[in-house]
Amino acid sequence: MRVILQEYLASMKERDGLDAILPDLLAQMGLIVFSRPSTGGRQYGVDVAAVGCLGDIPRAVYLFSIKAGEIGRSDWNSGKVQDLQPSLDEILDVYIPTHLPKEYSELPIKICICCGGGIREAVRLNITAYEKKKSTDKVSFEEWTGDQLAFFIEKYFLREELVPEFLQSDLRRALALLNDPDAATSYFSSLIYDLHESVTEKNTVTVLRQMSLCLWILFAWCEKEENLGAAIAGAELTILFAWNIVKNIPQKRQSVWRVFSSIFGQYSLIMNSYLEDKIFPYVSIENGLTVAVRSREPVDVNRRIIDLGSLIALNGIWFASSKNFIAQNDYENYKKIDCKVYEIQEMLKKLIVNNRTLLLSYSDDQSIDFFLMIFFLSLSEDNTEFVKDWITELYVCSKYNYLLCKRYPSEVKRYEDLLFHPLERELSYNKDVTRSSIFYPMLAMFTATFGYENCYNDLIKFCKEYLEHCNMQYWFPDKETEKNIYINSAVHGVSLTSIPLESDKKELLKLLKKECSATSCYEELSAVLLGYVPLVLLACRKYRYPIPLQVMETFWGNMNCR
């Protein structure tokens, strides 16, 4: 494990890497962190500052200057803003005289040179000479290299009584199988589940930090392998299980919520890194991502691209919902969020236009993914015509494929069965695999809500003529949902079955609204109450539950069924 940690630390970046994990490590070691990394403001050489006792060492102030990887000659004093010597000079000349809290001014000060790798011999004499020259009775220097950090992590995060050997084994296996994301995710999910089960009132912060650390390690190794599949799945699991731990803890327990905020930051970093570096550069290329799936099976392409589309949509919904956490008069940040949401919507539209497999659903449960994409694009009225045309094409392709006995939305879920679906080119077979559906009610709801008259009327006619045997249904949260939705511990929710797809769209919407208002189970979900609605959508996408229709109430209330 020590070797794994050393490689992980050596590969970490300074920003959103070492500076993210170091505060949690110091807190776990018993220090009080009074200054954390920030973006934008001057830090005068200090990335992290803490105070306290380490072992038998008397109480002291620890000021950390963090550098990524190894420190060489080019990192010492070569004229770059991030060079080490200017940072140390600023700590001595500016930070200590003017920024050190008064209550700590009489304590010994330790300036810590912190790096994920080591200090190269080419610069060793420069650093040693500098430390000798600048040391005083009050100020001394320490070097926290990757080896020492790995030792501290192993001692304070991963010691046997906190993380048993079999859990460490799950992490090692996950890292060994990164080229098979499904297998790696299986071992990592086992690790996160067991950590979740080990939570007590006293060790909550420690367990959350361990989850965070394991996710950092997984992400670092995935980046090294240039395969972020396992990191994405791991980030989704970690934030959901972490939420299940913190949801009932009062927000005044800042130590707990600070670690959850760190995990949320990791989740966002991994998602943005994947989409902006691996996906968005290729959405403008016709069939660019379709070809990248590297499979001759249309099922593989369809499932992967539709999954990717819903991932992009969920990422955009997170950005849109972030307005809940900024002041209403903070117009600058509002504008930044709107610009980011617009950018992601444009990326999703390009993905749809250039990858035609997004015009057809192979499996009924893909309505979950289509719901997220349609919902996200519909947040902007500028996309009205685009969404209308896309929904119409999606319906038309599904309709004619059903009539021609080609691939169409069905109850078939197993991959092996989807490969050969449809087994028979007969309408009798079609009836057998379309005994129930959430896909067509989802399309009917959207076309009715947004007033797509022609598409809605043709859909109702098609369902009455060819799908009378099909049980049109939809899922709603119940009293058991809050307990199970974030960790998928048991089946939950209730179904509205035999939904009549009426010719009058107002009657259909009236029925759906009535069902939404019949229970307050959705409104009582912790993620909804505390402003983290996308967590519910993430859980539904992850565990394949239909998206709660209550998220549409904004449209039903404001758009007047245009």
Short mmCIF file of N, CA and C in Angstrom, two decimals, residues 248-392:
data_model
loop_
_atom_site.label_atom_id
_atom_site.label_comp_id
_atom_site.label_asym_id
_atom_site.label_seq_id
_atom_site.Cartn_x
_atom_site.Cartn_y
_atom_site.Cartn_z
N ASN A 248 -28.48 13.55 7.70
CA ASN A 248 -29.21 13.81 8.95
C ASN A 248 -28.35 14.50 10.01
N ILE A 249 -27.14 14.91 9.62
CA ILE A 249 -26.24 15.58 10.55
C ILE A 249 -26.43 17.09 10.44
N PRO A 250 -26.66 17.78 11.56
CA PRO A 250 -26.87 19.25 11.50
C PRO A 250 -25.70 19.95 10.81
N GLN A 251 -26.02 20.96 10.01
CA GLN A 251 -24.99 21.65 9.25
C GLN A 251 -24.06 22.47 10.14
N LYS A 252 -24.43 22.64 11.42
CA LYS A 252 -23.53 23.33 12.33
C LYS A 252 -22.30 22.48 12.67
N ARG A 253 -22.36 21.17 12.38
CA ARG A 253 -21.17 20.33 12.53
C ARG A 253 -20.30 20.53 11.29
N GLN A 254 -19.59 21.62 11.29
CA GLN A 254 -18.86 22.04 10.09
C GLN A 254 -17.79 21.05 9.67
N SER A 255 -17.19 20.34 10.62
CA SER A 255 -16.13 19.40 10.26
C SER A 255 -16.66 18.32 9.33
N VAL A 256 -17.90 17.86 9.56
CA VAL A 256 -18.51 16.83 8.72
C VAL A 256 -18.84 17.39 7.35
N TRP A 257 -19.51 18.53 7.32
CA TRP A 257 -19.96 19.10 6.05
C TRP A 257 -18.79 19.63 5.22
N ARG A 258 -17.70 20.00 5.88
CA ARG A 258 -16.53 20.44 5.14
C ARG A 258 -15.93 19.28 4.34
N VAL A 259 -15.91 18.09 4.95
CA VAL A 259 -15.39 16.92 4.23
C VAL A 259 -16.33 16.53 3.10
N PHE A 260 -17.65 16.61 3.35
CA PHE A 260 -18.59 16.31 2.27
C PHE A 260 -18.41 17.30 1.12
N SER A 261 -18.20 18.56 1.46
CA SER A 261 -17.95 19.57 0.42
C SER A 261 -16.71 19.22 -0.39
N SER A 262 -15.70 18.67 0.28
CA SER A 262 -14.49 18.24 -0.41
C SER A 262 -14.79 17.10 -1.37
N ILE A 263 -15.63 16.15 -0.94
CA ILE A 263 -16.00 15.02 -1.80
C ILE A 263 -16.81 15.52 -2.99
N PHE A 264 -17.70 16.48 -2.74
CA PHE A 264 -18.47 17.06 -3.84
C PHE A 264 -17.53 17.73 -4.84
N GLY A 265 -16.50 18.41 -4.33
CA GLY A 265 -15.51 19.03 -5.21
C GLY A 265 -14.78 18.00 -6.05
N GLN A 266 -14.45 16.86 -5.44
CA GLN A 266 -13.79 15.78 -6.19
C GLN A 266 -14.71 15.27 -7.30
N TYR A 267 -15.97 15.04 -6.95
CA TYR A 267 -16.95 14.57 -7.95
C TYR A 267 -17.02 15.53 -9.13
N SER A 268 -17.12 16.82 -8.83
CA SER A 268 -17.21 17.83 -9.89
C SER A 268 -15.93 17.86 -10.72
N LEU A 269 -14.77 17.77 -10.06
CA LEU A 269 -13.49 17.79 -10.76
C LEU A 269 -13.37 16.63 -11.72
N ILE A 270 -13.75 15.44 -11.28
CA ILE A 270 -13.63 14.24 -12.12
C ILE A 270 -14.57 14.35 -13.31
N MET A 271 -15.82 14.77 -13.08
CA MET A 271 -16.78 14.89 -14.17
C MET A 271 -16.32 15.93 -15.19
N ASN A 272 -15.91 17.09 -14.71
CA ASN A 272 -15.49 18.15 -15.62
C ASN A 272 -14.23 17.76 -16.38
N SER A 273 -13.31 17.09 -15.69
CA SER A 273 -12.08 16.65 -16.34
C SER A 273 -12.40 15.68 -17.47
N TYR A 274 -13.30 14.74 -17.21
CA TYR A 274 -13.66 13.75 -18.23
C TYR A 274 -14.36 14.41 -19.42
N LEU A 275 -15.37 15.23 -19.14
CA LEU A 275 -16.15 15.81 -20.23
C LEU A 275 -15.35 16.83 -21.03
N GLU A 276 -14.64 17.71 -20.35
CA GLU A 276 -13.95 18.78 -21.06
C GLU A 276 -12.70 18.29 -21.80
N ASP A 277 -12.05 17.26 -21.26
CA ASP A 277 -10.82 16.79 -21.91
C ASP A 277 -11.06 15.65 -22.89
N LYS A 278 -12.03 14.79 -22.59
CA LYS A 278 -12.20 13.57 -23.38
C LYS A 278 -13.41 13.58 -24.32
N ILE A 279 -14.42 14.39 -24.01
CA ILE A 279 -15.68 14.32 -24.76
C ILE A 279 -15.94 15.57 -25.59
N PHE A 280 -15.96 16.73 -24.95
CA PHE A 280 -16.37 17.95 -25.66
C PHE A 280 -15.53 18.26 -26.90
N PRO A 281 -14.23 17.97 -26.92
CA PRO A 281 -13.47 18.26 -28.14
C PRO A 281 -13.95 17.47 -29.37
N TYR A 282 -14.76 16.42 -29.17
CA TYR A 282 -15.12 15.54 -30.28
C TYR A 282 -16.61 15.55 -30.61
N VAL A 283 -17.42 16.35 -29.88
CA VAL A 283 -18.86 16.31 -30.14
C VAL A 283 -19.20 16.97 -31.48
N SER A 284 -18.33 17.82 -31.98
CA SER A 284 -18.62 18.51 -33.25
C SER A 284 -18.27 17.65 -34.47
N ILE A 285 -17.61 16.53 -34.25
CA ILE A 285 -17.20 15.65 -35.34
C ILE A 285 -18.32 14.66 -35.63
N GLU A 286 -18.75 14.59 -36.88
CA GLU A 286 -19.82 13.66 -37.23
C GLU A 286 -19.41 12.22 -36.91
N ASN A 287 -20.19 11.58 -36.07
CA ASN A 287 -19.94 10.20 -35.64
C ASN A 287 -18.60 10.03 -34.92
N GLY A 288 -18.02 11.14 -34.46
CA GLY A 288 -16.72 11.07 -33.81
C GLY A 288 -16.73 10.20 -32.57
N LEU A 289 -17.73 10.38 -31.72
CA LEU A 289 -17.82 9.59 -30.50
C LEU A 289 -18.43 8.22 -30.76
N THR A 290 -19.26 8.13 -31.79
CA THR A 290 -19.81 6.82 -32.17
C THR A 290 -18.69 5.86 -32.54
N VAL A 291 -17.76 6.34 -33.34
CA VAL A 291 -16.62 5.51 -33.76
C VAL A 291 -15.72 5.20 -32.57
N ALA A 292 -15.62 6.14 -31.63
CA ALA A 292 -14.74 5.96 -30.47
C ALA A 292 -15.18 4.82 -29.57
N VAL A 293 -16.44 4.38 -29.68
CA VAL A 293 -16.92 3.26 -28.86
C VAL A 293 -16.18 1.97 -29.22
N ARG A 294 -15.70 1.88 -30.45
CA ARG A 294 -14.89 0.75 -30.90
C ARG A 294 -15.61 -0.59 -30.75
N SER A 295 -16.80 -0.63 -31.27
CA SER A 295 -17.56 -1.87 -31.30
C SER A 295 -18.36 -1.93 -32.58
N ARG A 296 -18.48 -3.13 -33.12
CA ARG A 296 -19.29 -3.30 -34.32
C ARG A 296 -20.75 -3.57 -33.99
N GLU A 297 -21.05 -3.70 -32.69
CA GLU A 297 -22.42 -3.96 -32.27
C GLU A 297 -23.17 -2.65 -32.06
N PRO A 298 -24.26 -2.42 -32.79
CA PRO A 298 -25.04 -1.19 -32.60
C PRO A 298 -25.53 -1.01 -31.16
N VAL A 299 -25.77 -2.12 -30.46
CA VAL A 299 -26.23 -2.04 -29.07
C VAL A 299 -25.18 -1.35 -28.21
N ASP A 300 -23.91 -1.71 -28.39
CA ASP A 300 -22.83 -1.10 -27.60
C ASP A 300 -22.77 0.40 -27.85
N VAL A 301 -22.86 0.77 -29.12
CA VAL A 301 -22.79 2.19 -29.47
C VAL A 301 -23.97 2.95 -28.89
N ASN A 302 -25.16 2.39 -29.07
CA ASN A 302 -26.37 3.06 -28.59
C ASN A 302 -26.35 3.26 -27.08
N ARG A 303 -26.02 2.21 -26.35
CA ARG A 303 -26.02 2.30 -24.88
C ARG A 303 -24.97 3.29 -24.39
N ARG A 304 -23.80 3.26 -24.99
CA ARG A 304 -22.71 4.12 -24.53
C ARG A 304 -22.99 5.60 -24.82
N ILE A 305 -23.47 5.89 -26.03
CA ILE A 305 -23.69 7.29 -26.40
C ILE A 305 -24.88 7.88 -25.63
N ILE A 306 -25.93 7.10 -25.43
CA ILE A 306 -27.07 7.59 -24.66
C ILE A 306 -26.67 7.80 -23.21
N ASP A 307 -25.88 6.90 -22.64
CA ASP A 307 -25.37 7.07 -21.29
C ASP A 307 -24.53 8.34 -21.19
N LEU A 308 -23.72 8.58 -22.21
CA LEU A 308 -22.88 9.77 -22.24
C LEU A 308 -23.73 11.03 -22.31
N GLY A 309 -24.80 10.99 -23.10
CA GLY A 309 -25.68 12.15 -23.21
C GLY A 309 -26.31 12.50 -21.87
N SER A 310 -26.76 11.49 -21.13
CA SER A 310 -27.37 11.77 -19.82
C SER A 310 -26.33 12.24 -18.82
N LEU A 311 -25.08 11.79 -18.96
CA LEU A 311 -24.01 12.26 -18.08
C LEU A 311 -23.76 13.75 -18.31
N ILE A 312 -23.73 14.16 -19.58
CA ILE A 312 -23.55 15.58 -19.91
C ILE A 312 -24.72 16.40 -19.36
N ALA A 313 -25.94 15.89 -19.55
CA ALA A 313 -27.13 16.60 -19.06
C ALA A 313 -27.09 16.77 -17.55
N LEU A 314 -26.73 15.71 -16.83
CA LEU A 314 -26.67 15.79 -15.37
C LEU A 314 -25.60 16.77 -14.92
N ASN A 315 -24.48 16.80 -15.63
CA ASN A 315 -23.43 17.75 -15.31
C ASN A 315 -23.95 19.18 -15.46
N GLY A 316 -24.72 19.42 -16.52
CA GLY A 316 -25.30 20.74 -16.73
C GLY A 316 -26.34 21.10 -15.68
N ILE A 317 -27.12 20.11 -15.25
CA ILE A 317 -28.13 20.35 -14.22
C ILE A 317 -27.46 20.73 -12.90
N TRP A 318 -26.31 20.11 -12.60
CA TRP A 318 -25.56 20.49 -11.40
C TRP A 318 -25.18 21.97 -11.46
N PHE A 319 -24.68 22.38 -12.62
CA PHE A 319 -24.29 23.80 -12.75
C PHE A 319 -25.51 24.70 -12.58
N ALA A 320 -26.63 24.33 -13.22
CA ALA A 320 -27.83 25.17 -13.14
C ALA A 320 -28.32 25.27 -11.70
N SER A 321 -28.24 24.17 -10.96
CA SER A 321 -28.74 24.16 -9.57
C SER A 321 -27.81 24.88 -8.62
N SER A 322 -26.58 25.15 -9.06
CA SER A 322 -25.63 25.82 -8.16
C SER A 322 -26.06 27.24 -7.82
N LYS A 323 -27.03 27.78 -8.57
CA LYS A 323 -27.56 29.11 -8.24
C LYS A 323 -28.19 29.13 -6.85
N ASN A 324 -28.62 27.94 -6.38
CA ASN A 324 -29.25 27.87 -5.06
C ASN A 324 -28.29 28.26 -3.94
N PHE A 325 -26.99 28.22 -4.24
CA PHE A 325 -26.00 28.41 -3.18
C PHE A 325 -25.26 29.75 -3.30
N ILE A 326 -25.76 30.65 -4.15
CA ILE A 326 -25.15 31.97 -4.23
C ILE A 326 -26.21 33.03 -3.98
N ALA A 327 -25.78 34.20 -3.55
CA ALA A 327 -26.71 35.27 -3.22
C ALA A 327 -27.46 35.75 -4.46
N GLN A 328 -28.73 36.15 -4.28
CA GLN A 328 -29.55 36.56 -5.42
C GLN A 328 -29.02 37.81 -6.12
N ASN A 329 -28.27 38.63 -5.38
CA ASN A 329 -27.73 39.85 -6.01
C ASN A 329 -26.31 39.66 -6.54
N ASP A 330 -25.85 38.43 -6.56
CA ASP A 330 -24.51 38.13 -7.07
C ASP A 330 -24.61 37.91 -8.59
N TYR A 331 -24.82 39.02 -9.30
CA TYR A 331 -25.10 38.93 -10.73
C TYR A 331 -23.93 38.38 -11.53
N GLU A 332 -22.72 38.64 -11.07
CA GLU A 332 -21.55 38.18 -11.80
C GLU A 332 -21.49 36.66 -11.84
N ASN A 333 -21.70 36.03 -10.68
CA ASN A 333 -21.68 34.56 -10.64
C ASN A 333 -22.89 33.97 -11.34
N TYR A 334 -24.03 34.64 -11.25
CA TYR A 334 -25.21 34.19 -11.99
C TYR A 334 -24.91 34.13 -13.49
N LYS A 335 -24.24 35.18 -13.97
CA LYS A 335 -23.92 35.24 -15.39
C LYS A 335 -22.94 34.13 -15.78
N LYS A 336 -21.95 33.86 -14.90
CA LYS A 336 -20.99 32.80 -15.17
C LYS A 336 -21.69 31.45 -15.26
N ILE A 337 -22.64 31.21 -14.34
CA ILE A 337 -23.36 29.95 -14.35
C ILE A 337 -24.20 29.82 -15.61
N ASP A 338 -24.90 30.90 -15.98
CA ASP A 338 -25.71 30.87 -17.19
C ASP A 338 -24.86 30.58 -18.42
N CYS A 339 -23.67 31.17 -18.48
CA CYS A 339 -22.78 30.94 -19.62
C CYS A 339 -22.32 29.48 -19.65
N LYS A 340 -22.02 28.92 -18.48
CA LYS A 340 -21.58 27.52 -18.42
C LYS A 340 -22.70 26.58 -18.81
N VAL A 341 -23.92 26.86 -18.34
CA VAL A 341 -25.07 26.02 -18.70
C VAL A 341 -25.30 26.08 -20.20
N TYR A 342 -25.22 27.28 -20.78
CA TYR A 342 -25.39 27.44 -22.23
C TYR A 342 -24.33 26.64 -22.98
N GLU A 343 -23.10 26.72 -22.51
CA GLU A 343 -22.01 25.99 -23.16
C GLU A 343 -22.26 24.48 -23.14
N ILE A 344 -22.71 23.96 -22.01
CA ILE A 344 -22.95 22.52 -21.91
C ILE A 344 -24.15 22.12 -22.77
N GLN A 345 -25.18 22.97 -22.82
CA GLN A 345 -26.32 22.68 -23.69
C GLN A 345 -25.90 22.61 -25.15
N GLU A 346 -25.02 23.50 -25.56
CA GLU A 346 -24.53 23.48 -26.94
C GLU A 346 -23.74 22.19 -27.21
N MET A 347 -22.95 21.75 -26.25
CA MET A 347 -22.20 20.51 -26.41
C MET A 347 -23.14 19.32 -26.56
N LEU A 348 -24.20 19.29 -25.75
CA LEU A 348 -25.17 18.19 -25.83
C LEU A 348 -25.91 18.20 -27.16
N LYS A 349 -26.27 19.39 -27.63
CA LYS A 349 -26.95 19.48 -28.93
C LYS A 349 -26.05 18.98 -30.06
N LYS A 350 -24.77 19.32 -30.00
CA LYS A 350 -23.84 18.83 -31.02
C LYS A 350 -23.69 17.31 -30.95
N LEU A 351 -23.69 16.78 -29.74
CA LEU A 351 -23.62 15.33 -29.58
C LEU A 351 -24.82 14.66 -30.25
N ILE A 352 -26.01 15.24 -30.06
CA ILE A 352 -27.23 14.66 -30.63
C ILE A 352 -27.21 14.76 -32.16
N VAL A 353 -26.81 15.90 -32.67
CA VAL A 353 -26.81 16.12 -34.12
C VAL A 353 -25.81 15.22 -34.82
N ASN A 354 -24.65 15.01 -34.21
CA ASN A 354 -23.57 14.29 -34.88
C ASN A 354 -23.50 12.80 -34.56
N ASN A 355 -24.40 12.32 -33.71
CA ASN A 355 -24.42 10.88 -33.38
C ASN A 355 -25.86 10.40 -33.45
N ARG A 356 -26.21 9.86 -34.61
CA ARG A 356 -27.61 9.57 -34.91
C ARG A 356 -28.22 8.46 -34.06
N THR A 357 -27.38 7.73 -33.35
CA THR A 357 -27.92 6.69 -32.48
C THR A 357 -28.77 7.28 -31.36
N LEU A 358 -28.63 8.60 -31.11
CA LEU A 358 -29.44 9.27 -30.10
C LEU A 358 -30.87 9.54 -30.56
N LEU A 359 -31.21 9.04 -31.75
CA LEU A 359 -32.59 9.17 -32.23
C LEU A 359 -33.40 7.91 -31.96
N LEU A 360 -32.81 6.95 -31.27
CA LEU A 360 -33.52 5.68 -31.06
C LEU A 360 -33.16 5.07 -29.72
N SER A 361 -34.19 4.62 -29.01
CA SER A 361 -33.99 3.92 -27.75
C SER A 361 -34.08 2.42 -28.00
N TYR A 362 -33.09 1.67 -27.51
CA TYR A 362 -33.11 0.22 -27.66
C TYR A 362 -33.78 -0.47 -26.48
N SER A 363 -33.81 0.22 -25.34
CA SER A 363 -34.33 -0.37 -24.12
C SER A 363 -35.25 0.64 -23.43
N ASP A 364 -36.34 0.15 -22.87
CA ASP A 364 -37.33 1.04 -22.27
C ASP A 364 -36.73 1.88 -21.15
N ASP A 365 -35.78 1.33 -20.39
CA ASP A 365 -35.23 2.09 -19.27
C ASP A 365 -34.31 3.22 -19.72
N GLN A 366 -34.00 3.30 -21.02
CA GLN A 366 -33.24 4.45 -21.50
C GLN A 366 -34.06 5.73 -21.47
N SER A 367 -35.35 5.60 -21.18
CA SER A 367 -36.18 6.79 -21.00
C SER A 367 -35.65 7.64 -19.85
N ILE A 368 -34.94 7.01 -18.89
CA ILE A 368 -34.31 7.75 -17.80
C ILE A 368 -33.29 8.73 -18.36
N ASP A 369 -32.47 8.24 -19.28
CA ASP A 369 -31.42 9.08 -19.89
C ASP A 369 -32.02 10.15 -20.79
N PHE A 370 -33.03 9.77 -21.59
CA PHE A 370 -33.67 10.76 -22.46
C PHE A 370 -34.38 11.83 -21.65
N PHE A 371 -34.97 11.44 -20.52
CA PHE A 371 -35.64 12.41 -19.65
C PHE A 371 -34.64 13.49 -19.21
N LEU A 372 -33.47 13.05 -18.74
CA LEU A 372 -32.47 14.00 -18.27
C LEU A 372 -32.02 14.94 -19.39
N MET A 373 -31.80 14.39 -20.58
CA MET A 373 -31.35 15.24 -21.69
C MET A 373 -32.41 16.24 -22.11
N ILE A 374 -33.66 15.77 -22.24
CA ILE A 374 -34.74 16.68 -22.64
C ILE A 374 -34.97 17.74 -21.57
N PHE A 375 -34.98 17.31 -20.32
CA PHE A 375 -35.20 18.24 -19.21
C PHE A 375 -34.13 19.33 -19.19
N PHE A 376 -32.87 18.92 -19.34
CA PHE A 376 -31.77 19.89 -19.28
C PHE A 376 -31.84 20.88 -20.43
N LEU A 377 -32.07 20.40 -21.63
CA LEU A 377 -32.15 21.31 -22.78
C LEU A 377 -33.34 22.25 -22.65
N SER A 378 -34.41 21.77 -22.02
CA SER A 378 -35.63 22.58 -21.89
C SER A 378 -35.51 23.68 -20.85
N LEU A 379 -34.40 23.69 -20.10
CA LEU A 379 -34.21 24.77 -19.13
C LEU A 379 -34.05 26.12 -19.83
N SER A 380 -33.71 26.09 -21.11
CA SER A 380 -33.59 27.32 -21.89
C SER A 380 -34.63 27.32 -23.01
N GLU A 381 -35.41 28.39 -23.09
CA GLU A 381 -36.43 28.48 -24.15
C GLU A 381 -35.80 28.60 -25.52
N ASP A 382 -34.52 28.95 -25.58
CA ASP A 382 -33.84 29.03 -26.87
C ASP A 382 -33.76 27.68 -27.56
N ASN A 383 -33.92 26.60 -26.78
CA ASN A 383 -33.80 25.25 -27.34
C ASN A 383 -35.14 24.64 -27.71
N THR A 384 -36.21 25.44 -27.67
CA THR A 384 -37.56 24.90 -27.88
C THR A 384 -37.68 24.15 -29.20
N GLU A 385 -37.27 24.78 -30.29
CA GLU A 385 -37.41 24.14 -31.61
C GLU A 385 -36.52 22.91 -31.73
N PHE A 386 -35.32 23.01 -31.17
CA PHE A 386 -34.42 21.86 -31.23
C PHE A 386 -35.02 20.66 -30.50
N VAL A 387 -35.51 20.90 -29.28
CA VAL A 387 -36.10 19.82 -28.49
C VAL A 387 -37.33 19.25 -29.19
N LYS A 388 -38.15 20.12 -29.77
CA LYS A 388 -39.34 19.67 -30.48
C LYS A 388 -38.97 18.74 -31.64
N ASP A 389 -37.99 19.15 -32.45
CA ASP A 389 -37.58 18.33 -33.59
C ASP A 389 -36.97 17.01 -33.13
N TRP A 390 -36.18 17.07 -32.05
CA TRP A 390 -35.52 15.85 -31.57
C TRP A 390 -36.53 14.85 -31.01
N ILE A 391 -37.48 15.34 -30.18
CA ILE A 391 -38.49 14.44 -29.63
C ILE A 391 -39.33 13.83 -30.75
N THR A 392 -39.64 14.64 -31.75
CA THR A 392 -40.43 14.13 -32.88
C THR A 392 -39.68 13.01 -33.60
#
